[in-house]
Amino acid sequence: MFIMKINRIENKMTLILTIIVLFTGLCYSTHAQSYSNPFNIVWQKTYGGSQLDDNDYLNNTIAVTLDGGYIFTGETFSNDMDVSGNHGMSDAWVCKIDGAGTIQWQKCIGGSSWDQGQNIIATSDGGYLVGIYTESSDGDIIGYHGKGDVILVKLNASGNIQWKKILGSSKYDDCADIMQNSDGTFIFAGVTEGNDGDVSGNHGKTDSWVVKLDANGNILWQKCYGGKNADGDYHGTEIIPGIGGGYLLATLTNSTDGSITGLHGKPGKKWYSSTTDLGDAWLLKLDDNSNIEWQKSFGGPLWDMFENIIVTNDGNYLSSGLTQGAGGDIPGNNGANGISDWWLAKISPTGNLIWSRNYGGTGAEALHGRVFELPNGDLILPSGTRSNDHDCIGLIGPPDLWTVKTDPLGNILSYNVWGGTGYENMSYAVMNTDGSMVIAAMKDSTSNDFAHDQNSDFWILKIAPNLNDNIAITTTSLSQSVACPGYSPFAMNVAFTKRGTFNAGNIFTAELSDANGSFASPLTVGTINGTNSGTISCNIPAGLPSGNYYSVRIRSSSPQYIGITSGHLLNIQSCAAPTELTSTNISNSGAQLNWNIVPCAIQYKVQYSKSPNASWSNANTVYTTGTSIDLTGLNSSSTYFWRVQTKCASSPNVWSDVSVGKQFITISTITSTKTQSVPLNETSFKNRLTVFPNPASQATTIYFSLSQSEKVSIKIFDIKGELVKTIAERVFGNGEQQIKWNSADVKAGVYLLKMESVNHSEAKKLVVIK
């Protein structure tokens, strides 16, 4: 048992040391004074004893209680000061505090070996359920399976134990998350290495493990999810009620078999062992009986994980976590690959990625964070950081706590940094109904935001929205929603409203996002001096790429503040070639050519020629502002090829690429066509054959045109008149037709291509070369 404890400590220290190595680096300031502070500290306190007390790298370690207070858990090696009743080595520590942070009661749970409180929830009966990792087999621990188990402990409102349930196998098992269903039953999510005891169905190295228990802790069902490699983790797993019923499990995968598809990174045995042995965040939608309804992996080429997931006001999922490299589902990375960014992904109820954003700097953003959605759709992201550049300025001593506020699309509005000169890392956070938050963290500092220090303590902060920060700027309208064509500058008016007081000399600046709506590198497009709401005349530059999600936000200089866009979008069009080209009203001397309208078009250039091999510079050219032209004076029984190009601007001229070439065949005045090998009917018809290329080596295209819908057969005969291939035998519609035939299927030689309908037939010599 002690060996397993040492192994787990080594694993944890390997992770910590790896991250510390990755966290090194200093950079310049890019956003140093761009954002206001969204929160103020209401109170903050440290808790613990003279030894190590910690909730580091744990999930769901604090909960709001029914009496308006809070309860938190973690591990303690102490048995003095705030802590009493330690059973030996480390115990799971549960501490109940009131709404002001004063301790009401505390309790140690464990045995003589290593025990760690990993999750805690308030239950519907006014009590609590604690999820504990244990390596003990004495004290409070009965029924230990070996090499690390999970024990769920039900407490009443006063902290007395009501029941205990140990879960596990003869191998390593750990706790990641717990939740209570509306019927009083419980769901446990964790990770397992075993396939005996309480565990069955393990797929390989480690699996994500979900257990449903009744209100008294009896197992109703359990199931393992994963593949042959390492899947699941004790601090990268969360389970919530699913949209439409059942559950949504957010966990990790390193596998490409079993239930897993779509892994972005390289499969491996350990998710944290190296930058070449990493996996993806993995979502599984489960029904009420543990069956998978859908699953999907998300990520890039390196390590990616979801740590928290919520259901949004608009009925989607929103996940927060970490990512180490750009690519795949990850739009970018503020540091080098292998340096973690905080990651936010919005996902549909069926698992489709809606949008993805990453945040951070050139340092690594710390493990653990959450996401909350406000009633207006803004997002609050409490997390941790080791950066002092890009999206985060104000680092005191890495890592520090970092709380970010964004708009509904994930654009940063403001943030806070809290900490001291030592080590502070967030564990979990909860939000109250009044918008205030309580954050559970670990700290090892003696300065700045700390009231006192005891030695690696629990740090609990209550923060509230900054009431003195009543500044707001909102983009209310854009004078146009479509810009044409994006190749020349154009003017646009942007109206905005403000709330709060702005100082004399203030400048409002309009900033344009990129084509995807991101303000990572905003472009200044206009300014206005003033202190009141108004309209900014903006100049949108030429050469911007086309896109549907350009946004404009307003920044103020005094005070410095960044406003929100309120969802107003600008669609900058490219100069596109026409599509849906058709030819109608075909006669023996004319035809009508048609195409779809192109936004931003001021003119179209139509070129047509009798030979597809002719230079287009010598082709006939017609200009028009409409979407069709009538050609006259054409030769009968002739094939014409044509194309169209869009003109979007003048001075200088801006032309699109040319369209895909099309062809049509004028009606024939020939009354008969005969061959010696295949007898044909004498007729006069519109559906004259054209074959190109001819001779053909690999493939050729057969062109013909019908004046009415009818059944047509197209067949290949050899020079003896024997059937070689039936290419088509079906009903074709009115107008031009084309069929591609793979001539590589036949030997080199001379063939006859015959087209036949009820009243008409025609043959064409076809040469196949190799």
XYZ file of C-alpha atoms in Angstrom, residues 138-621:
484
model
C -7.932 1.199 8.968
C -9.539 4.070 10.863
C -12.559 5.236 8.866
C -11.649 2.977 5.923
C -13.199 -0.493 5.834
C -13.104 -2.867 2.844
C -9.984 -1.554 1.102
C -9.329 -3.406 -2.200
C -5.685 -2.388 -2.644
C -3.418 0.041 -4.573
C -5.778 2.992 -4.143
C -9.561 3.070 -3.743
C -12.404 5.566 -3.643
C -14.552 5.978 -0.548
C -17.773 7.962 -0.608
C -18.716 9.333 2.813
C -22.193 10.718 3.542
C -22.248 13.359 6.300
C -25.207 15.017 7.968
C -25.460 18.788 8.382
C -23.262 18.636 11.520
C -20.507 16.568 9.931
C -21.396 13.205 11.453
C -20.895 10.154 9.234
C -24.196 8.588 8.096
C -22.801 5.958 5.731
C -19.641 5.035 3.826
C -19.147 3.164 0.571
C -15.745 2.048 -0.664
C -15.424 1.567 -4.421
C -12.565 -0.001 -6.300
C -10.546 -2.940 -7.514
C -7.250 -4.602 -6.727
C -5.529 -1.929 -8.834
C -5.523 1.877 -8.867
C -8.929 3.611 -8.667
C -9.527 7.328 -8.124
C -12.304 9.853 -7.669
C -12.947 12.756 -10.079
C -16.521 14.010 -9.632
C -19.798 13.288 -7.855
C -23.323 14.598 -8.388
C -26.797 13.971 -6.979
C -29.803 13.266 -9.190
C -33.216 14.772 -8.547
C -34.460 11.400 -7.215
C -31.785 11.328 -4.496
C -29.486 8.838 -6.238
C -25.817 9.644 -6.846
C -23.461 9.467 -9.823
C -19.735 8.980 -9.304
C -17.180 9.556 -12.084
C -13.554 8.583 -11.757
C -10.766 6.524 -13.244
C -9.834 2.866 -12.799
C -6.967 0.574 -13.682
C -8.733 -2.552 -12.442
C -11.136 -5.157 -13.735
C -12.269 -6.877 -10.548
C -13.938 -5.969 -7.267
C -16.522 -3.305 -8.094
C -15.080 -2.821 -11.593
C -15.893 -4.758 -14.743
C -15.475 -4.063 -18.436
C -12.092 -2.290 -18.378
C -10.786 -1.866 -21.920
C -7.046 -1.470 -21.291
C -4.563 0.586 -19.275
C -6.959 2.915 -17.452
C -10.596 3.694 -18.177
C -12.992 6.421 -17.211
C -15.336 4.830 -14.666
C -18.934 5.845 -13.901
C -21.001 4.377 -11.046
C -24.628 5.029 -10.118
C -25.588 4.517 -6.457
C -28.861 4.714 -4.585
C -29.484 7.182 -1.750
C -27.787 4.791 0.728
C -24.668 4.173 -1.356
C -25.589 0.821 -2.916
C -24.347 0.299 -6.483
C -27.117 0.343 -9.108
C -24.821 0.092 -12.138
C -21.225 0.740 -13.169
C -19.487 1.036 -16.513
C -15.999 1.587 -17.922
C -15.347 3.779 -20.960
C -12.133 3.788 -22.960
C -9.756 1.906 -25.214
C -6.512 -0.002 -24.858
C -4.455 3.033 -23.774
C -4.755 5.473 -20.857
C -8.217 7.038 -20.668
C -9.846 9.004 -17.851
C -8.140 11.020 -15.125
C -8.848 12.138 -11.575
C -8.629 15.877 -12.308
C -9.751 15.997 -15.942
C -13.181 14.417 -15.544
C -16.620 15.884 -14.814
C -20.177 14.580 -15.196
C -23.344 16.692 -15.454
C -27.003 16.123 -16.381
C -27.248 15.893 -20.173
C -29.450 17.957 -22.447
C -32.567 15.882 -23.037
C -31.850 13.518 -20.141
C -29.079 11.146 -19.195
C -25.582 12.437 -18.484
C -22.700 14.179 -20.229
C -19.280 12.857 -19.239
C -16.251 15.054 -19.923
C -13.010 13.139 -19.573
C -9.703 12.317 -21.334
C -8.678 9.774 -23.932
C -5.407 8.509 -25.367
C -6.954 5.683 -27.368
C -8.154 5.117 -30.915
C -10.113 1.919 -30.344
C -13.068 0.774 -28.246
C -15.680 3.536 -28.155
C -13.215 6.256 -29.217
C -13.001 7.851 -32.651
C -11.317 10.991 -33.929
C -8.261 11.250 -31.654
C -6.223 14.329 -32.664
C -3.013 13.658 -30.728
C -0.685 10.690 -30.592
C -2.074 7.747 -28.567
C -0.171 6.965 -25.382
C -0.143 5.241 -22.038
C 0.078 8.351 -19.854
C -1.547 11.640 -20.701
C 1.038 13.702 -18.793
C 4.284 11.830 -19.495
C 5.622 13.857 -22.438
C 4.590 16.126 -25.289
C 4.682 13.133 -27.643
C 2.413 10.919 -25.509
C -0.751 12.970 -25.178
C -4.453 12.758 -25.898
C -7.729 14.599 -26.304
C -10.618 15.935 -24.320
C -13.417 13.392 -24.686
C -17.178 13.945 -24.382
C -19.646 11.073 -24.011
C -23.419 11.503 -23.945
C -24.878 8.678 -21.843
C -28.471 7.646 -21.362
C -29.922 6.982 -17.889
C -28.641 3.394 -17.998
C -24.997 4.161 -18.933
C -25.302 3.438 -22.672
C -23.371 5.748 -25.035
C -25.658 7.874 -27.232
C -22.751 9.693 -28.870
C -19.091 10.376 -28.200
C -16.568 12.778 -29.639
C -12.967 13.762 -28.969
C -11.794 17.373 -29.160
C -8.303 18.809 -29.316
C -5.153 19.431 -31.259
C -1.848 17.651 -31.793
C -0.748 17.696 -28.127
C -2.378 17.469 -24.694
C -5.955 18.758 -24.395
C -8.467 18.334 -21.584
C -11.864 19.575 -20.410
C -12.089 20.297 -16.685
C -15.543 21.848 -16.490
C -18.690 21.774 -18.609
C -22.014 23.591 -18.307
C -25.297 23.895 -20.189
C -25.692 27.428 -21.602
C -28.757 29.654 -21.709
C -29.226 28.915 -25.424
C -29.268 25.142 -24.925
C -25.704 24.196 -25.856
C -22.705 22.936 -23.902
C -19.726 25.095 -22.912
C -16.499 23.407 -21.837
C -13.394 24.894 -20.268
C -10.020 23.246 -19.979
C -6.426 23.323 -21.164
C -4.672 22.892 -24.486
C -0.996 22.701 -25.412
C -0.891 23.145 -29.158
C -2.592 24.797 -32.125
C -4.287 22.680 -34.757
C -7.376 20.529 -35.080
C -10.061 22.095 -32.882
C -7.599 24.569 -31.324
C -7.467 27.992 -33.060
C -4.040 28.990 -31.754
C -1.592 28.989 -28.880
C -0.133 32.043 -27.143
C 3.067 30.211 -26.245
C 5.162 27.587 -27.941
C 3.619 24.168 -28.487
C 3.735 22.295 -25.186
C 2.937 25.453 -23.171
C -0.656 25.266 -22.003
C -3.363 27.843 -22.746
C -6.755 28.065 -21.099
C -9.328 26.705 -23.563
C -13.035 27.385 -24.069
C -15.206 25.398 -26.496
C -18.911 25.767 -27.264
C -20.507 22.515 -28.398
C -23.959 21.642 -29.726
C -26.284 19.146 -27.954
C -25.168 16.500 -30.459
C -21.436 17.076 -30.004
C -20.617 19.410 -32.887
C -18.052 22.151 -32.219
C -19.652 25.622 -32.543
C -16.610 27.734 -31.667
C -13.319 27.395 -29.839
C -11.125 30.009 -28.116
C -7.857 29.858 -26.211
C -6.493 32.346 -23.672
C -3.153 32.991 -22.033
C 0.367 34.126 -22.624
C 3.787 32.684 -23.237
C 3.810 31.114 -19.788
C 1.607 28.135 -19.010
C -1.880 28.603 -17.658
C -2.410 26.588 -14.504
C -4.490 23.471 -14.078
C -8.085 23.833 -12.986
C -10.656 26.415 -13.773
C -14.346 26.844 -14.331
C -16.783 28.653 -16.576
C -19.973 30.441 -15.510
C -22.575 32.091 -17.730
C -24.316 35.284 -16.619
C -27.971 35.999 -17.483
C -26.878 38.369 -20.301
C -24.676 35.673 -21.863
C -21.328 37.055 -20.654
C -18.906 34.441 -19.350
C -16.791 34.321 -16.182
C -13.664 32.150 -16.274
C -11.864 31.702 -12.931
C -8.561 29.903 -13.448
C -4.835 30.337 -12.903
C -1.909 31.722 -14.883
C 1.872 31.866 -15.095
C 1.884 34.469 -17.871
C 2.498 38.194 -17.795
C 1.793 39.062 -21.432
C -0.773 38.655 -24.212
C -4.136 38.057 -22.477
C -2.839 38.405 -18.916
C -0.928 41.304 -17.368
C -0.251 41.806 -13.662
C 1.348 38.540 -12.562
C 2.800 38.799 -9.057
C 4.498 35.431 -8.646
C 3.688 32.428 -10.770
C 1.223 30.923 -10.615
C -1.511 33.387 -9.587
C -5.286 33.243 -9.703
C -6.755 34.686 -12.893
C -10.447 35.531 -13.348
C -11.542 36.567 -16.842
C -14.819 38.073 -18.037
C -15.740 37.662 -21.719
C -18.659 38.477 -23.991
C -20.910 35.622 -25.235
C -18.498 34.891 -28.110
C -15.512 34.569 -25.784
C -13.882 37.968 -26.405
C -12.140 39.230 -23.251
C -13.814 42.200 -21.563
C -11.872 42.371 -18.284
C -9.888 40.290 -15.810
C -8.341 40.141 -12.322
C -5.059 38.668 -11.131
C -4.682 37.749 -7.444
C -1.790 36.186 -5.599
C 1.490 36.600 -3.808
C 5.125 36.052 -4.650
C 4.904 32.300 -4.087
C 2.722 29.497 -5.377
C -1.068 29.984 -5.664
C -3.198 27.671 -7.743
C -6.952 27.486 -8.117
C -8.788 24.286 -7.268
C -12.487 25.076 -7.782
C -15.025 27.899 -7.693
C -18.745 28.287 -7.064
C -21.040 31.169 -8.017
C -23.784 32.546 -5.773
C -27.154 33.747 -7.017
C -26.070 37.390 -6.555
C -23.167 36.968 -9.006
C -20.478 36.754 -6.326
C -18.067 33.821 -6.361
C -16.135 31.824 -3.794
C -12.847 30.355 -4.982
C -11.022 27.462 -3.329
C -7.285 27.566 -3.942
C -3.939 26.490 -2.532
C -1.385 29.085 -1.552
C 2.202 29.230 -0.391
C 2.883 32.980 -0.101
C 3.413 35.514 2.634
C 2.598 38.778 0.890
C 0.210 40.769 -1.289
C -3.337 39.363 -1.157
C -2.810 37.233 1.985
C -4.031 38.051 5.486
C -1.616 35.586 7.072
C 0.410 32.534 6.165
C 0.764 29.191 7.850
C 2.545 26.932 5.284
C 0.869 25.730 2.098
C -2.680 26.334 3.232
C -6.164 26.265 1.807
C -7.003 29.739 0.508
C -10.671 30.693 0.211
C -11.701 34.000 -1.404
C -15.107 35.530 -1.820
C -15.211 37.989 -4.705
C -18.081 40.150 -5.938
C -18.743 42.175 -9.103
C -16.979 45.525 -8.964
C -19.840 47.944 -8.210
C -17.524 50.924 -8.678
C -16.792 49.733 -12.182
C -20.052 50.942 -13.710
C -18.486 51.660 -17.072
C -19.995 50.010 -20.133
C -19.707 50.617 -23.885
C -21.962 48.774 -26.314
C -21.905 48.793 -30.119
C -25.563 49.355 -31.052
C -25.546 49.366 -34.871
C -23.452 49.235 -38.040
C -24.510 51.330 -41.036
C -24.108 48.304 -43.283
C -23.987 44.553 -42.737
C -22.416 43.571 -46.078
C -19.262 45.095 -47.569
C -18.419 44.714 -51.262
C -16.020 43.442 -52.286
C -13.319 43.808 -49.642
C -10.731 44.891 -52.241
C -11.244 48.626 -51.899
C -11.680 50.840 -48.812
C -15.200 51.757 -47.767
C -16.804 53.943 -45.113
C -19.099 52.694 -42.363
C -20.746 54.371 -39.365
C -20.668 52.603 -36.005
C -23.112 53.754 -33.324
C -22.473 53.041 -29.647
C -23.922 53.776 -26.226
C -22.027 54.281 -22.999
C -22.790 53.908 -19.306
C -20.853 55.635 -16.549
C -18.609 58.683 -16.452
C -15.779 59.266 -18.896
C -13.101 61.895 -18.349
C -12.352 65.013 -20.385
C -9.975 64.224 -23.230
C -11.336 60.689 -23.590
C -11.054 59.091 -27.035
C -13.438 56.386 -28.214
C -11.703 54.049 -30.684
C -13.508 51.622 -33.006
C -11.702 48.304 -33.455
C -12.414 45.670 -36.112
C -12.099 41.959 -35.356
C -10.767 39.338 -37.746
C -13.036 37.381 -40.091
C -13.870 34.905 -37.311
C -14.919 37.555 -34.782
C -11.727 37.353 -32.709
C -10.162 40.515 -31.264
C -6.785 38.880 -30.624
C -5.197 41.438 -33.006
C -7.817 44.185 -33.473
C -7.566 46.748 -36.268
C -8.284 50.419 -35.493
C -10.800 51.758 -38.036
C -11.969 55.052 -36.500
C -11.888 57.388 -33.479
C -13.945 60.170 -31.914
C -13.194 62.494 -29.005
C -15.866 62.811 -26.334
C -17.506 61.521 -23.194
C -20.994 60.625 -24.426
C -22.658 58.034 -26.639
C -22.239 58.700 -30.339
C -21.329 57.484 -33.810
C -17.829 56.868 -35.164
C -17.110 57.277 -38.882
C -14.963 54.290 -39.764
C -12.822 53.481 -42.783
C -12.603 49.762 -43.492
C -9.343 49.128 -45.384
C -8.914 47.228 -48.630
C -7.489 43.749 -48.825
C -9.341 42.138 -45.924
C -10.145 38.438 -46.363
C -13.783 37.557 -46.884
C -15.769 36.466 -43.846
C -19.185 36.574 -42.205
C -18.189 37.326 -38.605
C -16.362 40.655 -38.552
C -17.348 42.665 -35.456
C -16.659 46.203 -34.257
C -16.103 47.076 -30.613
C -15.385 50.420 -28.964
C -12.450 51.100 -26.643
C -12.172 54.177 -24.386
C -8.962 55.865 -23.263
C -10.042 57.594 -20.012
C -10.886 55.423 -18.230
C -9.405 52.610 -20.274
C -12.169 50.156 -21.085
C -13.148 47.733 -23.849
C -16.802 47.538 -24.859
C -18.887 44.710 -26.258
C -20.257 44.177 -29.767
C -23.794 42.992 -28.871
C -23.679 40.569 -31.792
C -23.652 43.075 -34.686
C -21.763 41.429 -37.559
C -20.209 42.669 -40.793
C -20.049 40.345 -43.795
C -17.111 41.244 -46.040
C -17.606 39.574 -49.410
C -14.969 38.387 -51.820
C -15.340 38.898 -55.559
C -16.705 35.494 -56.553
C -17.184 33.879 -59.931
C -20.785 33.111 -60.972
C -22.127 29.612 -60.409
C -25.144 27.586 -61.562
C -24.443 28.229 -65.261
C -27.216 26.960 -67.579
C -28.143 27.298 -71.264
C -31.790 27.446 -72.384
C -33.875 28.313 -75.457
C -31.348 26.601 -77.719
C -32.107 26.805 -81.460
C -30.131 26.138 -84.645
C -28.695 29.688 -84.486
C -28.940 30.910 -80.893
C -29.134 30.194 -77.157
C -29.769 31.932 -73.845
C -26.985 31.741 -71.231
C -27.848 32.136 -67.543
C -26.045 32.264 -64.175
C -26.768 33.190 -60.568
C -26.384 36.702 -59.160
C -23.119 37.465 -57.342
C -23.240 39.900 -54.391
C -21.114 42.965 -55.118
C -21.130 42.415 -58.902
C -21.263 45.555 -61.075
C -20.749 43.772 -64.413
C -20.283 40.311 -65.938
C -18.023 39.292 -68.839
C -19.230 36.330 -70.926
C -16.848 34.539 -73.311
C -17.868 31.813 -75.766
C -16.025 29.771 -78.380
C -16.675 26.827 -80.721
C -13.543 24.974 -79.595
C -12.518 24.143 -76.029
C -8.908 24.181 -77.203
C -9.102 27.715 -78.580
C -7.430 30.537 -76.705
C -9.977 32.458 -74.625
C -8.224 35.652 -75.684
C -9.650 35.065 -79.181
C -13.108 34.100 -77.952
C -16.241 36.162 -78.494
C -16.867 38.471 -75.516
